[in-house]
Amino acid sequence: MGRVVIDSEKCKGCLLCVEVCPRNVLKKSETYNSKGIYPVYAENKNNCIGCALCAKRCPDMAITEVYR
Amino acid sequence: METLVFQKPSRIKKDCKVTFCPGCDHGVAIRIIAELLDELGIADKTIVVSSIGCSVFLNDYYDLDIVEAPHGRALAVATGVKRAKPDKFVFTYQGDGDFASIGLGESMHALSRGEKVTAICINNTNYGMTGGQMAPTTILGQKTTTTINGRDAEVQGYPIKICEMAAVCDGAAFVARCSLDSSKEIENTKKMIKRAFESQINGLGASVVEILSICPTNWRLSPQESHERVRRELYPVYPLGIYKDKANK
Amino acid sequence: MIKTGEKVLLKGNHALAKAALNAGCKCYFGYPITPQNEIGEYLSVEMPKMGRSFLQAESEVAAINMLLGAAATGTRAMTSSSSLAIALMQEGISYIAADNIPAVVISVMRAGPALGYIFPSQGDYFQTVKGGGNGDYKTLTLAPSTVQEMIDYTYKAFHLAHKYRTIVFLLADGMLGQMMEPAVLYDYPYEDIDNSDWALDGAKGRPGRWIGSIHRTETALEQKTLALFEKYDKIKQNEIEYETMFADDAELLITAFGSVARIAKAAVKRAREAGMKVGLFRPISLWPFPTQELNECAKGKKVVLDIEMNMGQMVEDVKIAVNGESKVEFFGRPAGYYFTPEEIYTQIEKTMEGLK
């Protein structure tokens, strides 16, 4: 069981994290942030194993913390 | 009980906003360098030399001592810093245009002198900040805003190969090319930068890590397609690997 | 080894190099060019013995940027070069000025334009004082006229560079660099200046510092330049330096700088002996130029005769300074020959004749 903390204001919606997540946790949001970007959020929270691959892939340091 | 397994490195500014284009690899490179400064315990004695291009904004991200070099002069500035303060840890952060076009002379001479500094060169095969013009590393056939029909060897000549050139400099202690196109390559890039940093710490000479990176905006590709292009088109021209390592002869 | 205070025969370039060492110059970066090579050659031998860094750069472009790097750490550092090679440094000079960091640049002028030759010249007044780099900046410029002053003003150059965190030029020429004459080498007379509040030395126990010139908002960029010019105003208030000779009652006032001022002095003395009311005003700080001081001095003079080893460069600043208080004439010749005192004396006679 893991947990990711996403700063949705910093997310630019490149979706690279979605691609690397082995457990299909992350998904593009339906609502946009103050920059007009549809950020990523943890939809399937319970699937997260805290591998931090998403955080290490994120070019915007928008995934600020990962817990396991 | 939860354990924190990932957090931002200590020298990334708390309130920093990454202003690179969506998907750009710069942010990853900047983060893993900061992680290494923490892991090696050298942040307190680090002086960074930033350069011109997208890499000019390092002070937005790093809570470190930073000096901005004029275009192409990062390794000359780094030489001055290191000669003045030999006990400090000094690295440059440059693009391929900065390192291998306007600054090729400074780069080759600093490497040949064996300056105890590390150059991190982000190679995205075009001039990113100015809008995607041809760079020294633009590969044959690559379309840019100044080679709209693709780079033609007859007209623009051949791309410059940074690591291959750097490796022939006797003063270079560690030379490696890596990529940020996948999680595995990100891990490997971090290892390469670590070894480059260690070669400086051990006083072996100059070190260079060339990082193949994407420029989705100017390549007119999505970040995912851009990483695919790195693997498909850049790997054959710019093979990954260690080109020189004085620590493991 | 020269003892402090001993009068010895010294070559201009050697005197300057010795003074730089006394001033605590820890790093030197340069590229060979005549007529200043003795500076680098001398320092290449002496600096390593003192545990300091001498580095022959691959180009002047690299040298000025190495200087930028050393300057960013607050280290006393310098480069030396000449005319066409100073031209190559202009980009770095603009950066150093914008960065508010201390650096000393020795310019031993030779004849141009372009390659010209190694003859002495004053053809780079504009290059130095008006600057060849981009944007709004100034370079504090000191012009020695004797080997002794090569020592005095090298000391002052280091002092002012660190006092104001600015780039300082010592503007000499091939004649001053190559000539030998007695001079006294003495200890660096200025106190050390604390730089712990700005210099880069690794951000330990304090926030990181950034030395750079890019500002991405109109306001920030404007504020930066305004702050730079506030500093320049302070330099103008405190650091104007000039010398006068027989100026008070002169009808003809000669203006000249550097080695030409020295030659002019001999001609002025001779003219006085012949009963002509001739005086001299010699700017020593070329920037800041002694504008107000020259204006005062020019009041009531019949003519100001500006003499330079070029086709008329400082004369523009002289005209601005005199501002109609007197007529301004120019006497110069392009680089190649330097003036003899006789030549200047003849010109004085001719100008005095024209006043009748």
PDB file of N, CA, C and O in Angstrom, chain B residues 188-222:
ATOM      1  N   ASN B 188      19.780   5.225 -14.631  1.00  0.00           N
ATOM      2  CA  ASN B 188      21.136   5.123 -15.167  1.00  0.00           C
ATOM      3  C   ASN B 188      21.806   6.493 -15.262  1.00  0.00           C
ATOM      4  O   ASN B 188      22.988   6.645 -14.944  1.00  0.00           O
ATOM      5  N   THR B 189      21.038   7.497 -15.679  1.00  0.00           N
ATOM      6  CA  THR B 189      21.582   8.853 -15.778  1.00  0.00           C
ATOM      7  C   THR B 189      22.063   9.317 -14.406  1.00  0.00           C
ATOM      8  O   THR B 189      23.133   9.911 -14.271  1.00  0.00           O
ATOM      9  N   LYS B 190      21.274   9.009 -13.406  1.00  0.00           N
ATOM     10  CA  LYS B 190      21.673   9.398 -12.047  1.00  0.00           C
ATOM     11  C   LYS B 190      22.995   8.721 -11.671  1.00  0.00           C
ATOM     12  O   LYS B 190      23.884   9.352 -11.086  1.00  0.00           O
ATOM     13  N   LYS B 191      23.130   7.453 -12.045  1.00  0.00           N
ATOM     14  CA  LYS B 191      24.392   6.745 -11.758  1.00  0.00           C
ATOM     15  C   LYS B 191      25.569   7.390 -12.481  1.00  0.00           C
ATOM     16  O   LYS B 191      26.660   7.526 -11.931  1.00  0.00           O
ATOM     17  N   MET B 192      25.342   7.778 -13.740  1.00  0.00           N
ATOM     18  CA  MET B 192      26.415   8.386 -14.537  1.00  0.00           C
ATOM     19  C   MET B 192      26.844   9.727 -13.937  1.00  0.00           C
ATOM     20  O   MET B 192      28.029  10.024 -13.826  1.00  0.00           O
ATOM     21  N   ILE B 193      25.844  10.529 -13.547  1.00  0.00           N
ATOM     22  CA  ILE B 193      26.174  11.833 -12.958  1.00  0.00           C
ATOM     23  C   ILE B 193      26.927  11.616 -11.640  1.00  0.00           C
ATOM     24  O   ILE B 193      27.889  12.318 -11.330  1.00  0.00           O
ATOM     25  N   LYS B 194      26.505  10.598 -10.904  1.00  0.00           N
ATOM     26  CA  LYS B 194      27.186  10.314  -9.633  1.00  0.00           C
ATOM     27  C   LYS B 194      28.658   9.983  -9.882  1.00  0.00           C
ATOM     28  O   LYS B 194      29.552  10.492  -9.193  1.00  0.00           O
ATOM     29  N   ARG B 195      28.904   9.167 -10.895  1.00  0.00           N
ATOM     30  CA  ARG B 195      30.298   8.800 -11.171  1.00  0.00           C
ATOM     31  C   ARG B 195      31.098   9.995 -11.664  1.00  0.00           C
ATOM     32  O   ARG B 195      32.290  10.137 -11.352  1.00  0.00           O
ATOM     33  N   ALA B 196      30.450  10.868 -12.433  1.00  0.00           N
ATOM     34  CA  ALA B 196      31.134  12.091 -12.885  1.00  0.00           C
ATOM     35  C   ALA B 196      31.485  12.969 -11.684  1.00  0.00           C
ATOM     36  O   ALA B 196      32.605  13.476 -11.560  1.00  0.00           O
ATOM     37  N   PHE B 197      30.510  13.123 -10.777  1.00  0.00           N
ATOM     38  CA  PHE B 197      30.746  13.930  -9.572  1.00  0.00           C
ATOM     39  C   PHE B 197      31.877  13.321  -8.736  1.00  0.00           C
ATOM     40  O   PHE B 197      32.744  14.022  -8.228  1.00  0.00           O
ATOM     41  N   GLU B 198      31.852  12.003  -8.625  1.00  0.00           N
ATOM     42  CA  GLU B 198      32.891  11.338  -7.822  1.00  0.00           C
ATOM     43  C   GLU B 198      34.277  11.523  -8.438  1.00  0.00           C
ATOM     44  O   GLU B 198      35.270  11.665  -7.729  1.00  0.00           O
ATOM     45  N   SER B 199      34.330  11.540  -9.772  1.00  0.00           N
ATOM     46  CA  SER B 199      35.647  11.727 -10.397  1.00  0.00           C
ATOM     47  C   SER B 199      36.182  13.120 -10.083  1.00  0.00           C
ATOM     48  O   SER B 199      37.380  13.313  -9.929  1.00  0.00           O
ATOM     49  N   GLN B 200      35.281  14.113  -9.983  1.00  0.00           N
ATOM     50  CA  GLN B 200      35.729  15.448  -9.560  1.00  0.00           C
ATOM     51  C   GLN B 200      36.176  15.420  -8.093  1.00  0.00           C
ATOM     52  O   GLN B 200      37.245  15.944  -7.747  1.00  0.00           O
ATOM     53  N   ILE B 201      35.357  14.807  -7.261  1.00  0.00           N
ATOM     54  CA  ILE B 201      35.675  14.758  -5.827  1.00  0.00           C
ATOM     55  C   ILE B 201      37.027  14.068  -5.613  1.00  0.00           C
ATOM     56  O   ILE B 201      37.829  14.490  -4.773  1.00  0.00           O
ATOM     57  N   ASN B 202      37.301  13.043  -6.405  1.00  0.00           N
ATOM     58  CA  ASN B 202      38.566  12.315  -6.271  1.00  0.00           C
ATOM     59  C   ASN B 202      39.717  12.968  -7.045  1.00  0.00           C
ATOM     60  O   ASN B 202      40.818  12.406  -7.106  1.00  0.00           O
ATOM     61  N   GLY B 203      39.439  14.124  -7.634  1.00  0.00           N
ATOM     62  CA  GLY B 203      40.513  14.885  -8.283  1.00  0.00           C
ATOM     63  C   GLY B 203      41.092  14.234  -9.525  1.00  0.00           C
ATOM     64  O   GLY B 203      42.249  14.448  -9.879  1.00  0.00           O
ATOM     65  N   LEU B 204      40.253  13.442 -10.223  1.00  0.00           N
ATOM     66  CA  LEU B 204      40.781  12.705 -11.381  1.00  0.00           C
ATOM     67  C   LEU B 204      40.854  13.547 -12.649  1.00  0.00           C
ATOM     68  O   LEU B 204      41.576  13.205 -13.574  1.00  0.00           O
ATOM     69  N   GLY B 205      40.104  14.620 -12.695  1.00  0.00           N
ATOM     70  CA  GLY B 205      40.113  15.453 -13.897  1.00  0.00           C
ATOM     71  C   GLY B 205      38.729  15.963 -14.208  1.00  0.00           C
ATOM     72  O   GLY B 205      37.854  15.985 -13.340  1.00  0.00           O
ATOM     73  N   ALA B 206      38.539  16.360 -15.468  1.00  0.00           N
ATOM     74  CA  ALA B 206      37.253  16.906 -15.888  1.00  0.00           C
ATOM     75  C   ALA B 206      36.280  15.775 -16.187  1.00  0.00           C
ATOM     76  O   ALA B 206      36.686  14.672 -16.535  1.00  0.00           O
ATOM     77  N   SER B 207      34.996  16.054 -16.035  1.00  0.00           N
ATOM     78  CA  SER B 207      34.000  15.035 -16.356  1.00  0.00           C
ATOM     79  C   SER B 207      32.833  15.654 -17.117  1.00  0.00           C
ATOM     80  O   SER B 207      32.493  16.822 -16.910  1.00  0.00           O
ATOM     81  N   VAL B 208      32.258  14.851 -18.010  1.00  0.00           N
ATOM     82  CA  VAL B 208      31.136  15.294 -18.822  1.00  0.00           C
ATOM     83  C   VAL B 208      30.054  14.225 -18.815  1.00  0.00           C
ATOM     84  O   VAL B 208      30.354  13.050 -19.031  1.00  0.00           O
ATOM     85  N   VAL B 209      28.832  14.649 -18.586  1.00  0.00           N
ATOM     86  CA  VAL B 209      27.707  13.751 -18.803  1.00  0.00           C
ATOM     87  C   VAL B 209      26.780  14.426 -19.806  1.00  0.00           C
ATOM     88  O   VAL B 209      26.254  15.510 -19.563  1.00  0.00           O
ATOM     89  N   GLU B 210      26.659  13.787 -20.968  1.00  0.00           N
ATOM     90  CA  GLU B 210      25.752  14.281 -22.011  1.00  0.00           C
ATOM     91  C   GLU B 210      24.438  13.541 -21.847  1.00  0.00           C
ATOM     92  O   GLU B 210      24.416  12.305 -21.821  1.00  0.00           O
ATOM     93  N   ILE B 211      23.358  14.304 -21.698  1.00  0.00           N
ATOM     94  CA  ILE B 211      22.058  13.684 -21.449  1.00  0.00           C
ATOM     95  C   ILE B 211      21.138  13.937 -22.643  1.00  0.00           C
ATOM     96  O   ILE B 211      20.784  15.092 -22.922  1.00  0.00           O
ATOM     97  N   LEU B 212      20.773  12.877 -23.352  1.00  0.00           N
ATOM     98  CA  LEU B 212      19.817  13.026 -24.455  1.00  0.00           C
ATOM     99  C   LEU B 212      18.469  13.385 -23.856  1.00  0.00           C
ATOM    100  O   LEU B 212      17.962  12.681 -22.976  1.00  0.00           O
ATOM    101  N   SER B 213      17.912  14.493 -24.321  1.00  0.00           N
ATOM    102  CA  SER B 213      16.680  15.000 -23.729  1.00  0.00           C
ATOM    103  C   SER B 213      15.700  15.395 -24.823  1.00  0.00           C
ATOM    104  O   SER B 213      16.091  15.587 -25.968  1.00  0.00           O
ATOM    105  N   ILE B 214      14.470  15.540 -24.407  1.00  0.00           N
ATOM    106  CA  ILE B 214      13.435  15.849 -25.391  1.00  0.00           C
ATOM    107  C   ILE B 214      13.097  17.331 -25.399  1.00  0.00           C
ATOM    108  O   ILE B 214      13.333  18.054 -24.425  1.00  0.00           O
ATOM    109  N   CYS B 215      12.578  17.794 -26.517  1.00  0.00           N
ATOM    110  CA  CYS B 215      12.107  19.168 -26.644  1.00  0.00           C
ATOM    111  C   CYS B 215      10.757  19.102 -27.357  1.00  0.00           C
ATOM    112  O   CYS B 215      10.636  19.423 -28.536  1.00  0.00           O
ATOM    113  N   PRO B 216       9.728  18.620 -26.626  1.00  0.00           N
ATOM    114  CA  PRO B 216       8.440  18.333 -27.282  1.00  0.00           C
ATOM    115  C   PRO B 216       7.883  19.530 -28.058  1.00  0.00           C
ATOM    116  O   PRO B 216       7.356  19.364 -29.154  1.00  0.00           O
ATOM    117  N   THR B 217       8.014  20.727 -27.480  1.00  0.00           N
ATOM    118  CA  THR B 217       7.429  21.904 -28.124  1.00  0.00           C
ATOM    119  C   THR B 217       8.027  22.123 -29.512  1.00  0.00           C
ATOM    120  O   THR B 217       7.303  22.284 -30.496  1.00  0.00           O
ATOM    121  N   ASN B 218       9.361  22.112 -29.567  1.00  0.00           N
ATOM    122  CA  ASN B 218      10.005  22.399 -30.850  1.00  0.00           C
ATOM    123  C   ASN B 218      10.068  21.185 -31.769  1.00  0.00           C
ATOM    124  O   ASN B 218      10.183  21.338 -32.978  1.00  0.00           O
ATOM    125  N   TRP B 219      10.010  20.016 -31.189  1.00  0.00           N
ATOM    126  CA  TRP B 219       9.975  18.813 -32.033  1.00  0.00           C
ATOM    127  C   TRP B 219       8.573  18.595 -32.614  1.00  0.00           C
ATOM    128  O   TRP B 219       8.376  17.750 -33.465  1.00  0.00           O
ATOM    129  N   ARG B 220       7.616  19.325 -32.091  1.00  0.00           N
ATOM    130  CA  ARG B 220       6.212  19.163 -32.513  1.00  0.00           C
ATOM    131  C   ARG B 220       5.724  17.745 -32.258  1.00  0.00           C
ATOM    132  O   ARG B 220       5.057  17.138 -33.091  1.00  0.00           O
ATOM    133  N   LEU B 221       6.103  17.209 -31.113  1.00  0.00           N
ATOM    134  CA  LEU B 221       5.688  15.859 -30.729  1.00  0.00           C
ATOM    135  C   LEU B 221       5.185  15.897 -29.297  1.00  0.00           C
ATOM    136  O   LEU B 221       5.533  16.800 -28.533  1.00  0.00           O
ATOM    137  N   SER B 222       4.375  14.925 -28.917  1.00  0.00           N
ATOM    138  CA  SER B 222       3.963  14.819 -27.519  1.00  0.00           C
ATOM    139  C   SER B 222       5.173  14.341 -26.712  1.00  0.00           C
ATOM    140  O   SER B 222       6.130  13.794 -27.294  1.00  0.00           O
TER     141      SER B 222
END
